[in-house]
mmCIF file of C-alpha atoms in Angstrom:
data_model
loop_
_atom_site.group_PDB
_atom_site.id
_atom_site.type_symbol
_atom_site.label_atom_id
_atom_site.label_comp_id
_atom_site.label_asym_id
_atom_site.label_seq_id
_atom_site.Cartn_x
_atom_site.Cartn_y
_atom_site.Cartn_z
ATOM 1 C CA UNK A 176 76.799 90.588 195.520
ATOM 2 C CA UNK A 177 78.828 89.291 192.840
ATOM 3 C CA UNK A 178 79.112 85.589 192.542
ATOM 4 C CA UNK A 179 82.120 83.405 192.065
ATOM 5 C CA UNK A 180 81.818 83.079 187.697
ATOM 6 C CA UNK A 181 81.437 86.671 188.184
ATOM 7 C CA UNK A 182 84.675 87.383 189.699
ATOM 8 C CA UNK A 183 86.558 85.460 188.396
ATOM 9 C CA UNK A 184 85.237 86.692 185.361
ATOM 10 C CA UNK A 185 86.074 90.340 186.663
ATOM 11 C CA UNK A 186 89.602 89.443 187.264
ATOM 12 C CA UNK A 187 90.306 88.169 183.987
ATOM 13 C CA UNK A 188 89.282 91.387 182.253
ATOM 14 C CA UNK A 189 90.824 93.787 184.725
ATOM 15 C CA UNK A 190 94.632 93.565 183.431
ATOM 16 C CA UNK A 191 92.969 94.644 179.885
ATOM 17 C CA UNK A 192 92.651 98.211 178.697
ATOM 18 C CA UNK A 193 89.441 99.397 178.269
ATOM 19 C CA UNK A 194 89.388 99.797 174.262
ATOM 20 C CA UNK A 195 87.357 97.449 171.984
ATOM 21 C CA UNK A 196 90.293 95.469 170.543
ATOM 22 C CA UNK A 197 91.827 94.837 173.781
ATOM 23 C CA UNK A 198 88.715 93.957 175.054
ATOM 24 C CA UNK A 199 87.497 91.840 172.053
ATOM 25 C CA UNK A 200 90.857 90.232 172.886
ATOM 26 C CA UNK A 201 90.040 88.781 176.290
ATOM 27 C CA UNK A 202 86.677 87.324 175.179
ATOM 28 C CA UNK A 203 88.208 85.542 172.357
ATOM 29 C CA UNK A 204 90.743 83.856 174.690
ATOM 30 C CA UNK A 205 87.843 82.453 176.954
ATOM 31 C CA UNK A 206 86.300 80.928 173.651
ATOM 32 C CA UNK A 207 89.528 79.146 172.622
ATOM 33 C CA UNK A 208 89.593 77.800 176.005
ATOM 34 C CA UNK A 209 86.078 76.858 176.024
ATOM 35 C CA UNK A 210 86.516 75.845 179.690
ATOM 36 C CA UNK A 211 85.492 78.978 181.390
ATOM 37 C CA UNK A 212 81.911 80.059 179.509
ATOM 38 C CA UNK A 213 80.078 81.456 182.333
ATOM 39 C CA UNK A 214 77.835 83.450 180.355
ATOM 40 C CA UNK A 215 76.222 80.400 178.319
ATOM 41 C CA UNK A 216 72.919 79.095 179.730
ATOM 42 C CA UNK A 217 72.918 76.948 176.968
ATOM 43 C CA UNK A 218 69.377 77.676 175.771
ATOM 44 C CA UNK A 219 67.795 81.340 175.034
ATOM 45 C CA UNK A 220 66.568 83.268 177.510
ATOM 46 C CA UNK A 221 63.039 82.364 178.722
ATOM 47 C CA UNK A 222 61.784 86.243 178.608
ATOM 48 C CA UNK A 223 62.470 86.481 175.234
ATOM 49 C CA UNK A 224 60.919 82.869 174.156
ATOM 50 C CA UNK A 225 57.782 84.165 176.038
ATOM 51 C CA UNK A 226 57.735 87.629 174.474
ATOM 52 C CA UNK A 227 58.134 86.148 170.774
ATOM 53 C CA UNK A 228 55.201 83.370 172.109
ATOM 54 C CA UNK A 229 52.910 86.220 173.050
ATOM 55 C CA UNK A 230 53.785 89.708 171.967
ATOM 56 C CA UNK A 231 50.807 91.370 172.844
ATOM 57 C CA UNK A 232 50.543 90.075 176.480
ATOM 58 C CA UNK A 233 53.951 89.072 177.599
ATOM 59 C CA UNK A 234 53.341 86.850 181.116
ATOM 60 C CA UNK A 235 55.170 89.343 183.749
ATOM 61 C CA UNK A 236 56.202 88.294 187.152
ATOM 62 C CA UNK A 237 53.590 88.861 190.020
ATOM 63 C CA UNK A 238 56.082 89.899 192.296
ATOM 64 C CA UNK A 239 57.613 93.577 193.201
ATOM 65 C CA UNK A 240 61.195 94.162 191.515
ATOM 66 C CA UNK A 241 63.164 95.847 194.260
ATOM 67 C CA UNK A 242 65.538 97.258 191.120
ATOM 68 C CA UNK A 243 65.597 100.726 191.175
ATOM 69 C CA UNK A 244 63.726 102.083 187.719
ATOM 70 C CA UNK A 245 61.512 98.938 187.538
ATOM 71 C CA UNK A 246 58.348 98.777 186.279
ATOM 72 C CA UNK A 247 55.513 98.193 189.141
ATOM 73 C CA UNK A 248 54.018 94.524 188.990
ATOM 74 C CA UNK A 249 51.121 94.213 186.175
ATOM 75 C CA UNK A 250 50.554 93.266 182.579
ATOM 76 C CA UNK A 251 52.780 94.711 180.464
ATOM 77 C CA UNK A 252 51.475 97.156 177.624
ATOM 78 C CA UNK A 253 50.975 95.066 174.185
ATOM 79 C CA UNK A 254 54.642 94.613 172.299
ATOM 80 C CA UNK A 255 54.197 95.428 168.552
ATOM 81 C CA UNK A 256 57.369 94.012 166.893
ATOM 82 C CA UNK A 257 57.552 93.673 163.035
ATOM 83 C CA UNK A 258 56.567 91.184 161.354
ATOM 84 C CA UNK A 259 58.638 88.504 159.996
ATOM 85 C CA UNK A 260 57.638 88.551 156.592
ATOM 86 C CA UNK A 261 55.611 91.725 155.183
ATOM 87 C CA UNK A 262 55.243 92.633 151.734
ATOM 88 C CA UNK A 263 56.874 89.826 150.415
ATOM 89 C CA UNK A 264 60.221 90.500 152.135
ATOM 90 C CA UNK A 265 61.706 88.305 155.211
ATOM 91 C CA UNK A 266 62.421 90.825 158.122
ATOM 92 C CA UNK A 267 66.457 91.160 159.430
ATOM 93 C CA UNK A 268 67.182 90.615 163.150
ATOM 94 C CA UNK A 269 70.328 91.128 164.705
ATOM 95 C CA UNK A 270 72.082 89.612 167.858
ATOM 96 C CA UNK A 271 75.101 91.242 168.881
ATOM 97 C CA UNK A 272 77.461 89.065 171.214
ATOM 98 C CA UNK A 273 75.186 86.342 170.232
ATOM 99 C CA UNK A 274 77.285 83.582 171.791
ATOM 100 C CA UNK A 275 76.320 80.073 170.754
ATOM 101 C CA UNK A 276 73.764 81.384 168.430
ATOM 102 C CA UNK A 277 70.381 80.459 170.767
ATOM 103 C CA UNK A 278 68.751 83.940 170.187
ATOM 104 C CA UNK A 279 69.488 83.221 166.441
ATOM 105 C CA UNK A 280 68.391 80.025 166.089
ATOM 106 C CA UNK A 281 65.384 81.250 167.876
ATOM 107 C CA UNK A 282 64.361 84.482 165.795
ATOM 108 C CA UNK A 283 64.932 82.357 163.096
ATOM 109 C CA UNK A 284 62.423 79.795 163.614
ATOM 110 C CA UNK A 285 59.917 82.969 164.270
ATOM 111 C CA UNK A 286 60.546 83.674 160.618
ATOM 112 C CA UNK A 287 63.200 86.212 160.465
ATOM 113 C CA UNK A 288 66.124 86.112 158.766
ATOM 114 C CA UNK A 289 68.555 86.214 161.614
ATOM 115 C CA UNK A 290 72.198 87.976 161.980
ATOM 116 C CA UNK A 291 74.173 86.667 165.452
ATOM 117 C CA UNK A 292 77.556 88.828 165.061
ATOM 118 C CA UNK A 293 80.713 87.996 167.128
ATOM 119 C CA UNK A 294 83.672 89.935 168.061
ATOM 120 C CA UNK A 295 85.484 86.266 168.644
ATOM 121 C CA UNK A 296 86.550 83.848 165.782
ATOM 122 C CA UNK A 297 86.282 80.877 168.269
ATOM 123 C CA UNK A 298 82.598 81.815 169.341
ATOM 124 C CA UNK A 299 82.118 82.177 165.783
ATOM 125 C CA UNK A 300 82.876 78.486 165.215
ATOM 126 C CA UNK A 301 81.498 77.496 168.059
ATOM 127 C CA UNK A 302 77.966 78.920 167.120
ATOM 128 C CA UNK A 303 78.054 78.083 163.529
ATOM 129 C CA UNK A 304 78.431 74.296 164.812
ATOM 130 C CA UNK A 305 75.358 75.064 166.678
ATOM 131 C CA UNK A 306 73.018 76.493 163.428
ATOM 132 C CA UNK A 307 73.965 74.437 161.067
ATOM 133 C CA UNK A 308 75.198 70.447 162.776
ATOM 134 C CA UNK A 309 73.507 71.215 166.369
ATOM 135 C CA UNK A 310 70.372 71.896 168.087
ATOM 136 C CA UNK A 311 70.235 75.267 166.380
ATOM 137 C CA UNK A 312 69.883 73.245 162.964
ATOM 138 C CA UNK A 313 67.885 70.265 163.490
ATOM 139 C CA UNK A 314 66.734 69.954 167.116
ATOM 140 C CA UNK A 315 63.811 71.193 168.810
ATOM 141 C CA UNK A 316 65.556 73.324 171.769
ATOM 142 C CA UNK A 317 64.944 73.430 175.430
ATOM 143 C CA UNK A 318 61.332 73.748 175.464
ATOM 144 C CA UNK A 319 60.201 73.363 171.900
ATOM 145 C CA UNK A 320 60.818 76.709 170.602
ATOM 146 C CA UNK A 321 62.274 75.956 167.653
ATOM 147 C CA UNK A 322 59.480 74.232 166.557
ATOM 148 C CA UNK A 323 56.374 75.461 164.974
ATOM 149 C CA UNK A 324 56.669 78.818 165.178
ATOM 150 C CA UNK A 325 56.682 80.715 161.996
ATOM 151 C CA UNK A 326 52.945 81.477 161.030
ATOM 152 C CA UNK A 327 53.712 79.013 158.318
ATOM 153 C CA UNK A 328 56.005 81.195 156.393
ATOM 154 C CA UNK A 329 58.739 78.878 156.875
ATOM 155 C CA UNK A 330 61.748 79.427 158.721
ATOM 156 C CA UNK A 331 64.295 82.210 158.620
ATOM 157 C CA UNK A 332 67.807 81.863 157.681
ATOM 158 C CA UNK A 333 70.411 81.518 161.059
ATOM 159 C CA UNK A 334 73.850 82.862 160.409
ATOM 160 C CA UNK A 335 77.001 84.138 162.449
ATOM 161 C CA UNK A 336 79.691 86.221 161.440
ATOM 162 C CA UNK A 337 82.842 87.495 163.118
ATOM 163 C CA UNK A 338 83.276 91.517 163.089
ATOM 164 C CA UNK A 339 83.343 94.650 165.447
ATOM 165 C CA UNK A 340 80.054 96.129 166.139
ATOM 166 C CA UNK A 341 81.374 99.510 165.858
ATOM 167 C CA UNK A 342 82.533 99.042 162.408
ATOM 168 C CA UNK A 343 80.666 98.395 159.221
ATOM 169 C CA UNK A 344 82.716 95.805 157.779
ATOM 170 C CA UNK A 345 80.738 92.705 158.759
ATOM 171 C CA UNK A 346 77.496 94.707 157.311
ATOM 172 C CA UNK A 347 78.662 93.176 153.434
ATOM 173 C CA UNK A 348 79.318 89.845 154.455
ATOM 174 C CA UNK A 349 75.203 89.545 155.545
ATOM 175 C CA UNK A 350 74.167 91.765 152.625
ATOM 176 C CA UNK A 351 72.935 94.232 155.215
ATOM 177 C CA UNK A 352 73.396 98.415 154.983
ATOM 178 C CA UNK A 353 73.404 100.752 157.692
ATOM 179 C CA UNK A 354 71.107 102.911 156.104
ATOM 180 C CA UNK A 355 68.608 99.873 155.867
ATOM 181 C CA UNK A 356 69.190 99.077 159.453
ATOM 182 C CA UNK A 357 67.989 95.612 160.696
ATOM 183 C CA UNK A 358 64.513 95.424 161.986
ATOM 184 C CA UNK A 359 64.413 93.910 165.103
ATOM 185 C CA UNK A 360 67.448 94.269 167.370
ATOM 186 C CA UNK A 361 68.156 92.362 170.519
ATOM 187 C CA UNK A 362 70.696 93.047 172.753
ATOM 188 C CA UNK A 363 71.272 90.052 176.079
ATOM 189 C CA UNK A 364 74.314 90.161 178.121
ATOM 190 C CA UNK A 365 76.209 92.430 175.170
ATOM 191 C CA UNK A 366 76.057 95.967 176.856
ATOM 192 C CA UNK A 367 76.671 94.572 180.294
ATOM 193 C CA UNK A 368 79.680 92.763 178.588
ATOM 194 C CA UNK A 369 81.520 96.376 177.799
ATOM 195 C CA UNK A 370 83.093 98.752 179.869
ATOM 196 C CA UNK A 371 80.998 101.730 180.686
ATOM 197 C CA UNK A 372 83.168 103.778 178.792
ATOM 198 C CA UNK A 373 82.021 102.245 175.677
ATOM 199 C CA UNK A 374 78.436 103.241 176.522
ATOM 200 C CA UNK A 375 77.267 106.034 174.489
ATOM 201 C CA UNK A 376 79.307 104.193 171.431
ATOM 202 C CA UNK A 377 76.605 101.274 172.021
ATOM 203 C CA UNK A 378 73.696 103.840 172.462
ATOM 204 C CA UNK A 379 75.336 105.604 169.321
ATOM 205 C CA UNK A 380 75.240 102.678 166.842
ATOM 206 C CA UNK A 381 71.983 100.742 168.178
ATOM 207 C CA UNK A 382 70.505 104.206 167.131
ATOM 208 C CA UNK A 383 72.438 103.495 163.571
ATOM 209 C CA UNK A 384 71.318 100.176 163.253
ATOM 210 C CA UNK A 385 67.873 99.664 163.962
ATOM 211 C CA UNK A 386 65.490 100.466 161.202
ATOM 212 C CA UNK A 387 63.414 103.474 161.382
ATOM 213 C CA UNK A 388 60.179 101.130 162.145
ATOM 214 C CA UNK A 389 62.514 98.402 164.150
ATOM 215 C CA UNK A 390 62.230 97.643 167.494
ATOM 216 C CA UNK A 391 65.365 97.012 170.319
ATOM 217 C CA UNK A 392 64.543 94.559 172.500
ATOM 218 C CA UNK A 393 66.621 94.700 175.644
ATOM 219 C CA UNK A 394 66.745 92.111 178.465
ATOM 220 C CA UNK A 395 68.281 94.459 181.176
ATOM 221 C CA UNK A 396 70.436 92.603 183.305
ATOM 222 C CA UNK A 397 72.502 92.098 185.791
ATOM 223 C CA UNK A 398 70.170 94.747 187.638
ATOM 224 C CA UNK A 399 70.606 93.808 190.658
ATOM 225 C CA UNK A 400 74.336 93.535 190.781
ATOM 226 C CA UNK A 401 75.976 96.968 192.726
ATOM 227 C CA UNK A 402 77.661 99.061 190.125
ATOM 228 C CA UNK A 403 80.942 99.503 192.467
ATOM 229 C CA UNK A 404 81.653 95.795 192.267
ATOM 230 C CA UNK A 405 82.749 96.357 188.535
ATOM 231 C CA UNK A 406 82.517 93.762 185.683
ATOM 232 C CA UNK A 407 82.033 92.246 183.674
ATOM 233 C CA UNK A 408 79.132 91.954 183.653
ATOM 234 C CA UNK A 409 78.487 95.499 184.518
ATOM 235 C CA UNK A 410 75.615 96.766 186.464
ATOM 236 C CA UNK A 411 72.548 97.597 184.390
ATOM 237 C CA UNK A 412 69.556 98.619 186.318
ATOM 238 C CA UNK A 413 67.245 100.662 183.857
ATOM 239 C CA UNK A 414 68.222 103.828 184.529
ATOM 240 C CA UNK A 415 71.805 102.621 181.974
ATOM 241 C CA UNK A 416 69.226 102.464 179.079
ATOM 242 C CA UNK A 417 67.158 105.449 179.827
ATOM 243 C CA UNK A 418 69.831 107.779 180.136
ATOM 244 C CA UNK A 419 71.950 106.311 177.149
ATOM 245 C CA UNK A 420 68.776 106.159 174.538
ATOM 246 C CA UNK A 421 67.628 109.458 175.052
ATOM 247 C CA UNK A 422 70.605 110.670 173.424
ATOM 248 C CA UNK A 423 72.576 108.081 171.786
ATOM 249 C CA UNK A 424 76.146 108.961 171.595
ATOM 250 C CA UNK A 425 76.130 111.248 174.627
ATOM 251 C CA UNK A 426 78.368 110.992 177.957
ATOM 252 C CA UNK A 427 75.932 109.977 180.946
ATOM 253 C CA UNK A 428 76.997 111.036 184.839
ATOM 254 C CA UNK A 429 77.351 108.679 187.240
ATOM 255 C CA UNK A 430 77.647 109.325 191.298
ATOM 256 C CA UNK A 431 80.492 107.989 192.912
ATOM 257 C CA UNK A 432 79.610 105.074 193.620
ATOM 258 C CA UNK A 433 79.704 104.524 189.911
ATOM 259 C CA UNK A 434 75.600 104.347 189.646
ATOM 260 C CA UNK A 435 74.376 105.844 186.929
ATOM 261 C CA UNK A 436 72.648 109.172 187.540
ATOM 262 C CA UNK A 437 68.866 109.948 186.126
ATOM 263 C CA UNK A 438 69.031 113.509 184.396
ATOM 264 C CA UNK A 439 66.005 115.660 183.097
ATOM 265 C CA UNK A 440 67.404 115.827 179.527
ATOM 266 C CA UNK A 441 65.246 116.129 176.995
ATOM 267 C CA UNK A 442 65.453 113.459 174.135
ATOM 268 C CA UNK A 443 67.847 114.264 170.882
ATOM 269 C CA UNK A 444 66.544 114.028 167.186
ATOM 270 C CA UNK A 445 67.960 110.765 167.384
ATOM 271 C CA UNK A 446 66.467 109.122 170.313
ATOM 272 C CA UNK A 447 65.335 105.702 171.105
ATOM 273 C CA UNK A 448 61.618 105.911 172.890
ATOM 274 C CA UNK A 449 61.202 103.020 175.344
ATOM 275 C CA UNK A 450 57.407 101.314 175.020
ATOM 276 C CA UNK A 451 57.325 99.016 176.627
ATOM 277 C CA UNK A 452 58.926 97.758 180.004
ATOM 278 C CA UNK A 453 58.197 94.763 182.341
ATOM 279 C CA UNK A 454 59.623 92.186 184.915
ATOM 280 C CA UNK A 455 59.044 88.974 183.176
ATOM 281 C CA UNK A 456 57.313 86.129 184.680
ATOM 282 C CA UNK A 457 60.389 84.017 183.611
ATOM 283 C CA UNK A 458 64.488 84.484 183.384
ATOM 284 C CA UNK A 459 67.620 82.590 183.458
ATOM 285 C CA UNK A 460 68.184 81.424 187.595
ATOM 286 C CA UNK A 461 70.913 83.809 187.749
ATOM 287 C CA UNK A 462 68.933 86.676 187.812
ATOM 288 C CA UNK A 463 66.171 85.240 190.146
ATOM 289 C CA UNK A 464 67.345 86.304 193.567
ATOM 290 C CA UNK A 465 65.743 84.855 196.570
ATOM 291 C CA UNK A 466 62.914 83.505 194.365
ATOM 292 C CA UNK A 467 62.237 87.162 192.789
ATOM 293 C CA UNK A 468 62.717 88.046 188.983
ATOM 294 C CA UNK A 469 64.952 90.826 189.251
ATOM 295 C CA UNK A 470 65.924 90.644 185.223
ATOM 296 C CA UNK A 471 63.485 93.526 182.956
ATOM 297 C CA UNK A 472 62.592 93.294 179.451
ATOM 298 C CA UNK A 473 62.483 96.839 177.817
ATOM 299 C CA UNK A 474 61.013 97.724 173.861
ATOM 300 C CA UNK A 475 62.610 100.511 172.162
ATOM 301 C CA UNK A 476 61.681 102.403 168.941
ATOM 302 C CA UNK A 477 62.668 105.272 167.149
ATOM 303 C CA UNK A 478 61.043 108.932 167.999
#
């Protein structure tokens, strides 16, 4: 069931049209207001911290995920993810709807230069306060893990810029090009954020921008939110990101109930292979319902 953030958070978006701008809108009035940020945990995600700790065991929880399409409890298959620095050059990742900049902050003390890109002027400011006067800057973070954590290579750059992910604009003002693509890509509480109907646009550009060896990381959530009680944020059990990376850019069925429907379609030349895909031992308490991790981290790379 849908809590009380989450409804009201519902009701705010539901007078707004569906399209990006309106939508981009909306979010940006919740960041002037800064009173209403329901969304901001106010540290990174724990799943990702311990998957950038300990790629090639990730700690998984011990517990069944009742979420349709999750993975069975066990270890989780070895993560490769590029490596910061290789060959003398400092590896790009990107954060879309990066918030506050925690993801960033974090990347970037893992070594790689990292890109947090907001739709919202005011969550621009409010994250740019945070990488170069807050925490992001010159504290440790929640649990240390800004600290220490870069194979002594030194740290990455941490920056934010406003812009539409759906347009290349932003691309010049990070010295980035979409035929370059950024290497590591990690998307938290930014699908879930847009209406379904602006699905296989995601699916479309993640293909776009992720280098040809990059990896997506995806923390899939809410999944255990029922798709008919709307958003955002919108119901993403796994099936969302199977059906959407097999063919990025493609229309996906849903039932009518407004659950996303597994197909037998074959992957496109442009598919995104998931290789991974676990229940993490850890999440934000949102997702923990009655005690069980119901939050899963997937891996995606090119075909």
């Amino acid at each position: 069931m849908a809590n009380p953030n989450q409804d009201r958070l519902r009701a705010h978006f539901s007078a707004l049209p569906t399209t990006a701008a309106a939508q981009a809108t909306g979010w940006d009035t919740l960041w002037e207001a800064s009173t209403f940020l329901p969304w901001d945990r106010g540290y990174a995600n724990p799943a990702l911290m311990d998957l950038l700790a300990n790629p090639g065991a990730p700690p998984t929880s011990p517990d069944k995920n009742p979420t349709p399409g999750a993975p069975p409890p066990g270890p989780a298959p070895a993560v490769k993810l590029p490596k910061a620095v290789e060959g003398g050059r400092r590896r790009r990742a990107l954060v879309p709807g990066c918030g506050k900049g925690y993801d960033v902050a974090l990347f970037a003390a893992y070594g790689y230069d990292a890109v947090g890109l907001e739709v919202s002027g005011h969550a621009v400011g409010a994250a740019r306060k945070y990488l170069e006067d807050g925490e992001g800057g010159r504290g440790k973070g929640a649990e240390g893990e800004y600290e220490g954590r870069d194979g002594g290579q030194g740290k990455g750059s941490a920056v934010c810029v406003e812009g539409d992910f759906f347009d290349d604009a932003w691309l010049g003002e990070v010295g980035a090009k979409v035929e370059e693509g950024f290497d590591v890509i990690y998307d938290n509480t930014f699908l879930c954020a847009l209406p379904p109907s602006l699905r296989p646009a995601w699916a479309a550009r993640i293909a776009q921008l992720l280098a040809k060896d990059g990896a997506l990381i995806c923390l899939e959530f809410p999944t255990h939110k029922p798709a008919a009680s709307a958003g955002p944020p919108w119901s993403l059990p796994p099936t969302v990101h199977l059906e959407l990376l097999k063919r990025p850019g493609e229309d996906i069925a849903y039932d009518e109930g407004g659950v996303v429907v597994a197909s037998q379609r074959g992957e496109s030349e442009r598919a995104l292979r998931r290789v991974a895909h676990y229940t993490p031992a850890r999440t934000h308490e949102v997702a923990v319902i009655k005690g069980v991790v119901r939050d899963c981290v997937s891996v995606w790379v090119h075909v």
